[in-house]
Tab-separated table of C-alpha atoms in Angstrom:
chain	number	residue	atom	x	y	z
A	1	ASN	CA	12.361	-12.930	10.935
A	2	ALA	CA	12.665	-9.008	10.753
A	3	GLY	CA	11.076	-8.622	7.173
A	4	VAL	CA	10.812	-5.363	5.978
A	5	THR	CA	12.879	-2.915	8.681
A	6	GLN	CA	12.525	1.523	8.368
A	7	THR	CA	13.928	3.519	10.432
A	8	PRO	CA	13.606	6.234	11.605
A	9	LYS	CA	9.685	5.769	12.874
A	10	PHE	CA	9.654	9.346	13.149
A	11	GLN	CA	11.459	12.319	12.028
A	12	VAL	CA	11.046	15.998	12.110
A	13	LEU	CA	13.167	18.201	9.411
A	14	LYS	CA	13.702	21.774	8.703
A	15	THR	CA	12.893	22.961	5.178
A	16	GLY	CA	15.636	22.595	3.216
A	17	GLN	CA	17.700	19.944	5.447
A	18	SER	CA	18.600	16.695	4.104
A	19	MET	CA	17.926	13.156	5.303
A	20	THR	CA	17.730	9.373	4.479
A	21	LEU	CA	15.382	7.211	5.536
A	22	GLN	CA	16.349	3.612	5.603
A	23	CYS	CA	14.833	0.276	4.340
A	24	ALA	CA	16.516	-3.138	4.426
A	25	GLN	CA	14.752	-6.651	4.122
A	26	ASP	CA	16.165	-10.014	4.991
A	27	MET	CA	13.933	-12.125	2.756
A	28	ASN	CA	16.364	-11.952	-0.693
A	29	HIS	CA	13.477	-9.939	-2.393
A	30	GLU	CA	14.389	-8.606	-5.742
A	31	TYR	CA	11.851	-6.042	-5.559
A	32	MET	CA	11.692	-3.190	-3.742
A	33	SER	CA	9.807	0.204	-3.547
A	34	TRP	CA	8.766	3.277	-1.736
A	35	TYR	CA	5.157	4.906	-1.384
A	36	ARG	CA	4.266	7.758	0.690
A	37	GLN	CA	0.784	7.838	2.116
A	38	ASP	CA	-1.223	11.439	2.744
A	39	PRO	CA	-4.573	11.390	4.020
A	40	GLY	CA	-7.215	11.016	1.050
A	41	MET	CA	-4.621	10.085	-1.730
A	42	GLY	CA	-3.924	6.588	-0.977
A	43	LEU	CA	-0.470	4.948	-1.405
A	44	ARG	CA	1.441	6.435	-4.131
A	45	LEU	CA	4.879	4.938	-5.467
A	46	ILE	CA	7.544	7.195	-5.306
A	47	HIS	CA	10.797	4.952	-6.619
A	48	TYR	CA	11.144	1.080	-7.203
A	49	SER	CA	13.907	-1.380	-7.838
A	50	VAL	CA	13.808	-4.594	-9.586
A	51	GLY	CA	17.248	-5.529	-8.275
A	52	ALA	CA	20.680	-4.191	-7.104
A	53	GLY	CA	21.990	-1.519	-9.332
A	54	ILE	CA	18.510	-0.935	-10.901
A	55	THR	CA	15.992	1.841	-10.102
A	56	ASP	CA	13.124	3.329	-11.781
A	57	GLN	CA	10.632	6.346	-10.757
A	58	GLY	CA	7.163	5.862	-9.654
A	59	GLU	CA	4.279	8.227	-9.901
A	60	VAL	CA	5.824	11.071	-7.576
A	61	PRO	CA	9.512	11.093	-7.965
A	62	ASN	CA	10.674	14.543	-7.750
A	63	GLY	CA	12.545	15.526	-4.574
A	64	TYR	CA	13.881	12.124	-3.790
A	65	ASN	CA	16.606	10.045	-4.790
A	66	VAL	CA	17.137	6.470	-4.526
A	67	SER	CA	20.164	3.640	-5.290
A	68	ARG	CA	20.395	-0.185	-4.927
A	69	SER	CA	23.718	-1.141	-4.239
A	70	THR	CA	22.845	-4.592	-2.489
A	71	THR	CA	19.587	-6.574	-2.651
A	72	GLU	CA	19.050	-5.941	1.202
A	73	ASP	CA	18.818	-2.085	1.247
A	74	PHE	CA	16.802	0.604	-0.291
A	75	PRO	CA	17.819	3.994	1.079
A	76	LEU	CA	15.225	6.880	0.295
A	77	ARG	CA	17.004	10.412	0.074
A	78	LEU	CA	15.489	13.537	0.492
A	79	LEU	CA	18.174	16.098	-0.830
A	80	SER	CA	16.515	19.684	0.263
A	81	ALA	CA	13.155	18.693	2.247
A	82	ALA	CA	10.055	20.957	1.539
A	83	PRO	CA	6.692	21.037	3.721
A	84	SER	CA	5.023	19.233	0.801
A	85	GLN	CA	7.042	16.148	1.888
A	86	THR	CA	5.305	15.545	5.023
A	87	SER	CA	4.123	12.163	4.665
A	88	VAL	CA	3.940	8.692	6.014
A	89	TYR	CA	6.552	7.012	4.206
A	90	PHE	CA	6.443	2.865	3.226
A	91	CYS	CA	8.903	0.846	1.728
A	92	ALA	CA	7.740	-2.680	0.374
A	93	SER	CA	9.254	-5.711	-0.829
A	94	SER	CA	8.163	-8.593	-3.134
A	95	ILE	CA	9.732	-11.783	-4.202
A	96	LEU	CA	7.807	-12.842	-6.759
A	97	ASP	CA	6.376	-11.275	-9.809
A	98	ARG	CA	5.451	-7.869	-8.390
A	99	GLY	CA	1.922	-7.837	-8.982
A	100	TYR	CA	1.326	-10.446	-6.602
A	101	GLY	CA	1.438	-8.006	-3.335
A	102	TYR	CA	4.157	-6.866	-1.046
A	103	THR	CA	5.696	-6.965	2.289
A	104	PHE	CA	5.545	-3.794	3.952
A	105	GLY	CA	8.043	-1.703	6.469
A	106	SER	CA	5.943	0.025	9.314
A	107	GLY	CA	6.331	3.076	7.968
A	108	THR	CA	8.209	6.340	8.775
A	109	ARG	CA	6.331	9.204	10.023
A	110	LEU	CA	7.999	12.490	8.633
A	111	THR	CA	7.175	16.331	9.225
A	112	VAL	CA	9.063	18.890	7.468
A	113	VAL	CA	8.527	22.676	9.233
B	1	GLU	CA	-2.462	4.732	-16.918
B	2	ASP	CA	-3.645	2.191	-14.476
B	3	LYS	CA	-6.302	3.187	-12.385
B	4	VAL	CA	-8.039	1.585	-8.972
B	5	VAL	CA	-11.186	3.458	-7.540
B	6	GLN	CA	-12.958	2.433	-4.479
B	7	SER	CA	-16.432	3.111	-3.000
B	8	PRO	CA	-17.493	4.557	-0.775
B	9	LEU	CA	-14.414	6.614	0.655
B	10	SER	CA	-15.635	6.638	4.113
B	11	LEU	CA	-18.510	4.357	5.786
B	12	VAL	CA	-20.002	4.583	9.402
B	13	VAL	CA	-22.278	1.757	10.912
B	14	HIS	CA	-23.282	-0.002	13.912
B	15	GLU	CA	-21.728	-3.117	15.247
B	16	GLY	CA	-23.384	-6.212	14.277
B	17	ASP	CA	-23.871	-4.570	10.645
B	18	THR	CA	-22.973	-5.966	7.498
B	19	VAL	CA	-20.831	-3.851	4.838
B	20	THR	CA	-19.962	-3.960	1.509
B	21	LEU	CA	-16.576	-2.455	-0.053
B	22	ASN	CA	-16.363	-1.872	-3.535
B	23	CYS	CA	-13.306	-1.447	-5.601
B	24	SER	CA	-13.107	-1.181	-9.743
B	25	TYR	CA	-9.609	-1.290	-11.364
B	26	GLU	CA	-7.982	-0.745	-14.608
B	27	VAL	CA	-4.734	-2.448	-14.662
B	28	THR	CA	-2.633	-3.199	-17.204
B	29	ASN	CA	-1.347	-6.838	-17.507
B	30	PHE	CA	-3.607	-7.701	-14.470
B	31	ARG	CA	-2.201	-10.462	-12.285
B	32	SER	CA	-4.175	-10.101	-9.007
B	33	LEU	CA	-6.304	-7.725	-7.224
B	34	LEU	CA	-5.398	-7.391	-3.362
B	35	TRP	CA	-7.082	-6.228	-0.206
B	36	TYR	CA	-5.341	-4.728	2.811
B	37	LYS	CA	-6.357	-3.505	6.557
B	38	GLN	CA	-4.646	-0.268	7.626
B	39	GLU	CA	-5.099	0.370	11.351
B	40	LYS	CA	-2.404	3.862	11.879
B	41	LYS	CA	0.192	1.481	10.650
B	42	ALA	CA	1.388	-0.218	7.695
B	43	PRO	CA	-1.120	-2.083	5.564
B	44	THR	CA	-1.564	-5.574	6.574
B	45	PHE	CA	-2.646	-8.430	3.782
B	46	LEU	CA	-6.074	-9.712	3.693
B	47	PHE	CA	-6.860	-11.626	0.168
B	48	MET	CA	-5.449	-11.833	-3.073
B	49	LEU	CA	-7.631	-12.771	-5.993
B	50	THR	CA	-6.541	-13.871	-9.166
B	51	SER	CA	-9.542	-15.660	-10.463
B	52	SER	CA	-13.288	-14.695	-11.186
B	53	GLY	CA	-15.997	-16.098	-8.960
B	54	ILE	CA	-14.224	-17.493	-6.314
B	55	GLU	CA	-15.009	-16.357	-3.030
B	56	LYS	CA	-12.032	-16.133	-0.713
B	57	LYS	CA	-13.007	-16.258	3.026
B	58	SER	CA	-11.585	-15.370	6.593
B	59	GLY	CA	-13.931	-15.577	9.706
B	60	ARG	CA	-15.963	-12.826	9.031
B	61	LEU	CA	-14.583	-11.067	6.032
B	62	SER	CA	-15.123	-12.454	2.496
B	63	SER	CA	-13.932	-11.311	-0.937
B	64	ILE	CA	-14.574	-12.233	-4.515
B	65	LEU	CA	-13.280	-11.039	-7.949
B	66	ASP	CA	-15.290	-10.226	-11.173
B	67	LYS	CA	-12.517	-10.167	-13.890
B	68	LYS	CA	-15.120	-9.492	-16.708
B	69	GLU	CA	-16.446	-6.205	-15.083
B	70	LEU	CA	-12.904	-5.479	-13.354
B	71	PHE	CA	-14.660	-5.365	-10.136
B	72	SER	CA	-14.032	-6.785	-6.424
B	73	ILE	CA	-15.980	-6.330	-3.257
B	74	LEU	CA	-15.140	-7.090	0.366
B	75	ASN	CA	-17.625	-8.215	2.489
B	76	ILE	CA	-17.566	-7.916	6.465
B	77	THR	CA	-20.582	-9.414	8.546
B	78	ALA	CA	-21.497	-8.975	12.032
B	79	THR	CA	-19.171	-5.861	12.336
B	80	GLN	CA	-16.925	-5.231	15.464
B	81	THR	CA	-15.466	-2.058	16.585
B	82	GLY	CA	-11.829	-3.737	15.875
B	83	ASP	CA	-12.894	-3.793	12.311
B	84	SER	CA	-12.624	0.072	12.345
B	85	ALA	CA	-9.882	0.852	9.919
B	86	VAL	CA	-8.893	1.795	6.270
B	87	TYR	CA	-9.158	-0.647	3.813
B	88	LEU	CA	-7.244	-0.515	0.930
B	89	CYS	CA	-7.632	-2.004	-2.695
B	90	ALA	CA	-5.009	-2.573	-5.058
B	91	GLY	CA	-4.462	-4.151	-8.520
B	92	GLY	CA	-1.206	-6.065	-9.406
B	93	GLY	CA	-0.053	-5.561	-12.587
B	94	ALA	CA	3.205	-5.954	-14.403
B	95	ASP	CA	4.777	-2.866	-12.955
B	96	GLY	CA	3.581	-3.705	-9.359
B	97	LEU	CA	0.551	-2.440	-7.352
B	98	THR	CA	-1.523	0.569	-8.015
B	99	PHE	CA	-3.802	1.702	-4.930
B	100	GLY	CA	-7.092	3.139	-4.366
B	101	LYS	CA	-7.658	5.677	-2.145
B	102	GLY	CA	-9.180	3.304	0.179
B	103	THR	CA	-12.330	3.274	2.757
B	104	HIS	CA	-12.516	4.707	5.996
B	105	LEU	CA	-14.784	2.139	7.965
B	106	ILE	CA	-15.847	3.198	11.248
B	107	ILE	CA	-17.763	0.872	13.421
B	108	GLN	CA	-20.096	2.418	16.233
B	109	PRO	CA	-20.561	0.413	19.497
């Protein structure tokens, strides 16, 4: 019962580098999403997906790309990292109508220097 | 635009005190109001409320929803140092969850 698995847990990047944050769930959830959490800002939605092949932008999508080739995986790509992207990133998924709560991954703490 | 506002943003109390955390929401096609506890890692689920006036309880924690006033409260009685955390409120709508900024609760021994 792995739930939602995020990797890596910690990452340090240099400005301009690219990387992919991985998110996988084994619960056959249709809905998956990425949030970032910054001090005093709460959780802000970056991108979400309602099923394989379908993605959409959230509140703060700039600088991030996503794809959903399978139900299980929803990677988040940083194309050219910036210090403003230093944050904690959470992946979350839901099987129900997504207004009824999520299962969260354990988070990725990203620092861009 | 959906909005969730929590108050207070931070709160410091002594062990044994009772605290009340507030959450107001404006969510299109409202489905549910959720409370999460976060302690330096992923948020963990506390309550989901969908009906007005029905109190949900789990040990020393309880919560209630008022769908007329668009408001929810989370009560913690006989607080313990282990209750120190950020408490997140989220409104569930057709497009997913909108989170408040959280209440940072500190319980002093």
